[in-house]
Amino acid sequence: MAKIIPIFKTNDNTDPNNYKPISLLCNFNRIFEKLIFKRVESFIEQNNPLSPSQCGFRKTLSAQHAILYFDIVSTIQTNIDKRLLMFGVFIDLRKAFDTVDHKILRHKLDHYRFSGVINKWFSSYLQGQIQTTKIDSYISARKDTTCGVLQGSVFGPLLFLIYVNDIQESSEKLKSFPFSDDTNILYYMLTKILGPWK
């Protein structure tokens, strides 16, 4: 069971969408998650199931690594210099952790060889979640969590990365530049633009 503490971000403090839901978990849960996480992290380091271009929420990687790895600004400038027609979509998922579908996540865990006992453990971990929300001294009634991964949990960021890991493979014509829950997608036209820019 998680106790959700809404943390205010920016803008209007009366709009619930401007709060980040941080999950407070019991000490036993956090210790147990850390033990399992070490095993999972070791598996990831040995088998590299995550895309090398994903630098968000990764050990020893950061935004600087992402800039060095694919330098989206340089890519755009190069294509402009070549007078290639280019389209870009810049995605910033709102409430990204809350959008994770548990059924799809379990399927992806199995796809990336988190199968057998560990997959059953993750299924149990995801299905049995209950949460309450605490605002000042008020605590809401308990509710089952049917989707999403917990912000503030040890596994939340990793499970989200696994969930979005294959976004680069969704199209051969689009080039993706992911960083945690932000993704930039570019499409280059091979035909050069003729005539002056307008």
PDB file of N, CA, C and O in Angstrom, residues 14-56:
ATOM      1  N   THR A  14      -4.453  25.462  -7.423  1.00  0.00           N
ATOM      2  CA  THR A  14      -5.793  24.875  -7.241  1.00  0.00           C
ATOM      3  C   THR A  14      -6.098  23.811  -8.303  1.00  0.00           C
ATOM      4  O   THR A  14      -7.138  23.161  -8.243  1.00  0.00           O
ATOM      5  N   ASP A  15      -5.198  23.643  -9.273  1.00  0.00           N
ATOM      6  CA  ASP A  15      -5.375  22.647 -10.333  1.00  0.00           C
ATOM      7  C   ASP A  15      -4.658  21.366  -9.932  1.00  0.00           C
ATOM      8  O   ASP A  15      -3.432  21.350  -9.798  1.00  0.00           O
ATOM      9  N   PRO A  16      -5.400  20.252  -9.739  1.00  0.00           N
ATOM     10  CA  PRO A  16      -4.774  18.984  -9.326  1.00  0.00           C
ATOM     11  C   PRO A  16      -3.717  18.479 -10.301  1.00  0.00           C
ATOM     12  O   PRO A  16      -2.818  17.730  -9.913  1.00  0.00           O
ATOM     13  N   ASN A  17      -3.821  18.892 -11.582  1.00  0.00           N
ATOM     14  CA  ASN A  17      -2.847  18.444 -12.585  1.00  0.00           C
ATOM     15  C   ASN A  17      -1.469  19.046 -12.364  1.00  0.00           C
ATOM     16  O   ASN A  17      -0.494  18.603 -12.973  1.00  0.00           O
ATOM     17  N   ASN A  18      -1.365  20.062 -11.519  1.00  0.00           N
ATOM     18  CA  ASN A  18      -0.078  20.713 -11.267  1.00  0.00           C
ATOM     19  C   ASN A  18       0.637  20.137 -10.047  1.00  0.00           C
ATOM     20  O   ASN A  18       1.530  20.775  -9.497  1.00  0.00           O
ATOM     21  N   TYR A  19       0.238  18.940  -9.645  1.00  0.00           N
ATOM     22  CA  TYR A  19       0.868  18.267  -8.516  1.00  0.00           C
ATOM     23  C   TYR A  19       1.450  16.930  -8.960  1.00  0.00           C
ATOM     24  O   TYR A  19       0.854  16.225  -9.774  1.00  0.00           O
ATOM     25  N   LYS A  20       2.623  16.610  -8.444  1.00  0.00           N
ATOM     26  CA  LYS A  20       3.263  15.322  -8.721  1.00  0.00           C
ATOM     27  C   LYS A  20       2.937  14.368  -7.572  1.00  0.00           C
ATOM     28  O   LYS A  20       3.200  14.683  -6.411  1.00  0.00           O
ATOM     29  N   PRO A  21       2.369  13.185  -7.898  1.00  0.00           N
ATOM     30  CA  PRO A  21       2.010  12.236  -6.831  1.00  0.00           C
ATOM     31  C   PRO A  21       3.205  11.378  -6.402  1.00  0.00           C
ATOM     32  O   PRO A  21       3.612  10.460  -7.102  1.00  0.00           O
ATOM     33  N   ILE A  22       3.781  11.685  -5.250  1.00  0.00           N
ATOM     34  CA  ILE A  22       4.914  10.922  -4.730  1.00  0.00           C
ATOM     35  C   ILE A  22       4.393   9.858  -3.764  1.00  0.00           C
ATOM     36  O   ILE A  22       3.604  10.152  -2.865  1.00  0.00           O
ATOM     37  N   SER A  23       4.837   8.626  -3.969  1.00  0.00           N
ATOM     38  CA  SER A  23       4.356   7.492  -3.165  1.00  0.00           C
ATOM     39  C   SER A  23       5.287   7.230  -1.990  1.00  0.00           C
ATOM     40  O   SER A  23       6.486   7.031  -2.173  1.00  0.00           O
ATOM     41  N   LEU A  24       4.724   7.235  -0.798  1.00  0.00           N
ATOM     42  CA  LEU A  24       5.468   6.846   0.400  1.00  0.00           C
ATOM     43  C   LEU A  24       5.138   5.388   0.695  1.00  0.00           C
ATOM     44  O   LEU A  24       3.965   5.023   0.823  1.00  0.00           O
ATOM     45  N   LEU A  25       6.168   4.556   0.764  1.00  0.00           N
ATOM     46  CA  LEU A  25       5.982   3.122   0.967  1.00  0.00           C
ATOM     47  C   LEU A  25       6.581   2.708   2.302  1.00  0.00           C
ATOM     48  O   LEU A  25       7.478   3.372   2.827  1.00  0.00           O
ATOM     49  N   CYS A  26       6.100   1.589   2.834  1.00  0.00           N
ATOM     50  CA  CYS A  26       6.625   1.122   4.118  1.00  0.00           C
ATOM     51  C   CYS A  26       8.088   0.701   3.966  1.00  0.00           C
ATOM     52  O   CYS A  26       8.545   0.358   2.874  1.00  0.00           O
ATOM     53  N   ASN A  27       8.830   0.726   5.073  1.00  0.00           N
ATOM     54  CA  ASN A  27      10.262   0.415   5.049  1.00  0.00           C
ATOM     55  C   ASN A  27      10.549  -0.988   4.531  1.00  0.00           C
ATOM     56  O   ASN A  27      11.493  -1.204   3.774  1.00  0.00           O
ATOM     57  N   PHE A  28       9.717  -1.972   4.926  1.00  0.00           N
ATOM     58  CA  PHE A  28       9.928  -3.343   4.468  1.00  0.00           C
ATOM     59  C   PHE A  28       9.816  -3.413   2.953  1.00  0.00           C
ATOM     60  O   PHE A  28      10.613  -4.079   2.283  1.00  0.00           O
ATOM     61  N   ASN A  29       8.814  -2.713   2.394  1.00  0.00           N
ATOM     62  CA  ASN A  29       8.619  -2.715   0.947  1.00  0.00           C
ATOM     63  C   ASN A  29       9.849  -2.154   0.231  1.00  0.00           C
ATOM     64  O   ASN A  29      10.316  -2.719  -0.759  1.00  0.00           O
ATOM     65  N   ARG A  30      10.386  -1.039   0.736  1.00  0.00           N
ATOM     66  CA  ARG A  30      11.535  -0.407   0.087  1.00  0.00           C
ATOM     67  C   ARG A  30      12.778  -1.297   0.163  1.00  0.00           C
ATOM     68  O   ARG A  30      13.535  -1.409  -0.801  1.00  0.00           O
ATOM     69  N   ILE A  31      12.995  -1.934   1.312  1.00  0.00           N
ATOM     70  CA  ILE A  31      14.154  -2.830   1.467  1.00  0.00           C
ATOM     71  C   ILE A  31      14.036  -4.014   0.513  1.00  0.00           C
ATOM     72  O   ILE A  31      14.990  -4.381  -0.182  1.00  0.00           O
ATOM     73  N   PHE A  32      12.824  -4.595   0.442  1.00  0.00           N
ATOM     74  CA  PHE A  32      12.617  -5.755  -0.417  1.00  0.00           C
ATOM     75  C   PHE A  32      12.787  -5.378  -1.893  1.00  0.00           C
ATOM     76  O   PHE A  32      13.408  -6.114  -2.671  1.00  0.00           O
ATOM     77  N   GLU A  33      12.248  -4.202  -2.278  1.00  0.00           N
ATOM     78  CA  GLU A  33      12.404  -3.726  -3.653  1.00  0.00           C
ATOM     79  C   GLU A  33      13.880  -3.549  -4.004  1.00  0.00           C
ATOM     80  O   GLU A  33      14.317  -3.901  -5.105  1.00  0.00           O
ATOM     81  N   LYS A  34      14.656  -2.987  -3.078  1.00  0.00           N
ATOM     82  CA  LYS A  34      16.080  -2.760  -3.347  1.00  0.00           C
ATOM     83  C   LYS A  34      16.831  -4.067  -3.547  1.00  0.00           C
ATOM     84  O   LYS A  34      17.727  -4.159  -4.394  1.00  0.00           O
ATOM     85  N   LEU A  35      16.467  -5.096  -2.773  1.00  0.00           N
ATOM     86  CA  LEU A  35      17.106  -6.406  -2.936  1.00  0.00           C
ATOM     87  C   LEU A  35      16.813  -6.992  -4.303  1.00  0.00           C
ATOM     88  O   LEU A  35      17.706  -7.495  -4.993  1.00  0.00           O
ATOM     89  N   ILE A  36      15.545  -6.940  -4.717  1.00  0.00           N
ATOM     90  CA  ILE A  36      15.168  -7.463  -6.039  1.00  0.00           C
ATOM     91  C   ILE A  36      15.778  -6.597  -7.134  1.00  0.00           C
ATOM     92  O   ILE A  36      16.248  -7.106  -8.162  1.00  0.00           O
ATOM     93  N   PHE A  37      15.808  -5.283  -6.923  1.00  0.00           N
ATOM     94  CA  PHE A  37      16.333  -4.368  -7.927  1.00  0.00           C
ATOM     95  C   PHE A  37      17.793  -4.664  -8.235  1.00  0.00           C
ATOM     96  O   PHE A  37      18.216  -4.578  -9.392  1.00  0.00           O
ATOM     97  N   LYS A  38      18.577  -5.016  -7.227  1.00  0.00           N
ATOM     98  CA  LYS A  38      19.991  -5.339  -7.457  1.00  0.00           C
ATOM     99  C   LYS A  38      20.139  -6.522  -8.406  1.00  0.00           C
ATOM    100  O   LYS A  38      21.015  -6.545  -9.269  1.00  0.00           O
ATOM    101  N   ARG A  39      19.262  -7.522  -8.243  1.00  0.00           N
ATOM    102  CA  ARG A  39      19.303  -8.687  -9.134  1.00  0.00           C
ATOM    103  C   ARG A  39      18.902  -8.284 -10.557  1.00  0.00           C
ATOM    104  O   ARG A  39      19.521  -8.707 -11.533  1.00  0.00           O
ATOM    105  N   VAL A  40      17.855  -7.474 -10.651  1.00  0.00           N
ATOM    106  CA  VAL A  40      17.370  -7.030 -11.958  1.00  0.00           C
ATOM    107  C   VAL A  40      18.410  -6.148 -12.642  1.00  0.00           C
ATOM    108  O   VAL A  40      18.681  -6.278 -13.838  1.00  0.00           O
ATOM    109  N   GLU A  41      19.038  -5.256 -11.871  1.00  0.00           N
ATOM    110  CA  GLU A  41      20.065  -4.375 -12.412  1.00  0.00           C
ATOM    111  C   GLU A  41      21.247  -5.174 -12.945  1.00  0.00           C
ATOM    112  O   GLU A  41      21.804  -4.865 -14.009  1.00  0.00           O
ATOM    113  N   SER A  42      21.634  -6.231 -12.240  1.00  0.00           N
ATOM    114  CA  SER A  42      22.724  -7.096 -12.690  1.00  0.00           C
ATOM    115  C   SER A  42      22.366  -7.763 -14.019  1.00  0.00           C
ATOM    116  O   SER A  42      23.189  -7.850 -14.930  1.00  0.00           O
ATOM    117  N   PHE A  43      21.113  -8.209 -14.142  1.00  0.00           N
ATOM    118  CA  PHE A  43      20.648  -8.828 -15.386  1.00  0.00           C
ATOM    119  C   PHE A  43      20.701  -7.826 -16.536  1.00  0.00           C
ATOM    120  O   PHE A  43      21.133  -8.152 -17.649  1.00  0.00           O
ATOM    121  N   ILE A  44      20.288  -6.597 -16.275  1.00  0.00           N
ATOM    122  CA  ILE A  44      20.280  -5.556 -17.307  1.00  0.00           C
ATOM    123  C   ILE A  44      21.701  -5.244 -17.760  1.00  0.00           C
ATOM    124  O   ILE A  44      21.973  -5.100 -18.955  1.00  0.00           O
ATOM    125  N   GLU A  45      22.633  -5.154 -16.831  1.00  0.00           N
ATOM    126  CA  GLU A  45      24.028  -4.859 -17.182  1.00  0.00           C
ATOM    127  C   GLU A  45      24.641  -5.976 -18.023  1.00  0.00           C
ATOM    128  O   GLU A  45      25.459  -5.714 -18.899  1.00  0.00           O
ATOM    129  N   GLN A  46      24.249  -7.222 -17.777  1.00  0.00           N
ATOM    130  CA  GLN A  46      24.807  -8.361 -18.509  1.00  0.00           C
ATOM    131  C   GLN A  46      24.166  -8.547 -19.873  1.00  0.00           C
ATOM    132  O   GLN A  46      24.824  -8.961 -20.828  1.00  0.00           O
ATOM    133  N   ASN A  47      22.866  -8.239 -19.997  1.00  0.00           N
ATOM    134  CA  ASN A  47      22.123  -8.560 -21.223  1.00  0.00           C
ATOM    135  C   ASN A  47      21.734  -7.358 -22.073  1.00  0.00           C
ATOM    136  O   ASN A  47      21.309  -7.523 -23.207  1.00  0.00           O
ATOM    137  N   ASN A  48      21.864  -6.146 -21.537  1.00  0.00           N
ATOM    138  CA  ASN A  48      21.586  -4.916 -22.277  1.00  0.00           C
ATOM    139  C   ASN A  48      20.246  -4.917 -23.030  1.00  0.00           C
ATOM    140  O   ASN A  48      20.216  -4.690 -24.245  1.00  0.00           O
ATOM    141  N   PRO A  49      19.134  -5.163 -22.332  1.00  0.00           N
ATOM    142  CA  PRO A  49      17.849  -5.145 -23.031  1.00  0.00           C
ATOM    143  C   PRO A  49      17.349  -3.730 -23.334  1.00  0.00           C
ATOM    144  O   PRO A  49      16.505  -3.552 -24.207  1.00  0.00           O
ATOM    145  N   LEU A  50      17.880  -2.726 -22.627  1.00  0.00           N
ATOM    146  CA  LEU A  50      17.415  -1.359 -22.836  1.00  0.00           C
ATOM    147  C   LEU A  50      18.177  -0.699 -23.980  1.00  0.00           C
ATOM    148  O   LEU A  50      19.352  -0.966 -24.200  1.00  0.00           O
ATOM    149  N   SER A  51      17.483   0.164 -24.689  1.00  0.00           N
ATOM    150  CA  SER A  51      18.093   0.867 -25.819  1.00  0.00           C
ATOM    151  C   SER A  51      19.280   1.703 -25.357  1.00  0.00           C
ATOM    152  O   SER A  51      19.183   2.421 -24.357  1.00  0.00           O
ATOM    153  N   PRO A  52      20.414   1.653 -26.070  1.00  0.00           N
ATOM    154  CA  PRO A  52      21.591   2.453 -25.679  1.00  0.00           C
ATOM    155  C   PRO A  52      21.351   3.954 -25.812  1.00  0.00           C
ATOM    156  O   PRO A  52      22.070   4.750 -25.226  1.00  0.00           O
ATOM    157  N   SER A  53      20.325   4.347 -26.592  1.00  0.00           N
ATOM    158  CA  SER A  53      20.050   5.775 -26.765  1.00  0.00           C
ATOM    159  C   SER A  53      19.228   6.352 -25.618  1.00  0.00           C
ATOM    160  O   SER A  53      19.057   7.563 -25.534  1.00  0.00           O
ATOM    161  N   GLN A  54      18.712   5.488 -24.734  1.00  0.00           N
ATOM    162  CA  GLN A  54      17.915   5.952 -23.589  1.00  0.00           C
ATOM    163  C   GLN A  54      18.842   6.248 -22.418  1.00  0.00           C
ATOM    164  O   GLN A  54      19.403   5.331 -21.830  1.00  0.00           O
ATOM    165  N   CYS A  55      19.010   7.514 -22.117  1.00  0.00           N
ATOM    166  CA  CYS A  55      19.930   7.907 -21.038  1.00  0.00           C
ATOM    167  C   CYS A  55      19.204   8.317 -19.768  1.00  0.00           C
ATOM    168  O   CYS A  55      19.831   8.526 -18.738  1.00  0.00           O
ATOM    169  N   GLY A  56      17.890   8.479 -19.820  1.00  0.00           N
ATOM    170  CA  GLY A  56      17.136   8.891 -18.644  1.00  0.00           C
ATOM    171  C   GLY A  56      16.957   7.754 -17.660  1.00  0.00           C
ATOM    172  O   GLY A  56      16.765   6.599 -18.063  1.00  0.00           O
TER     173      GLY A  56
END
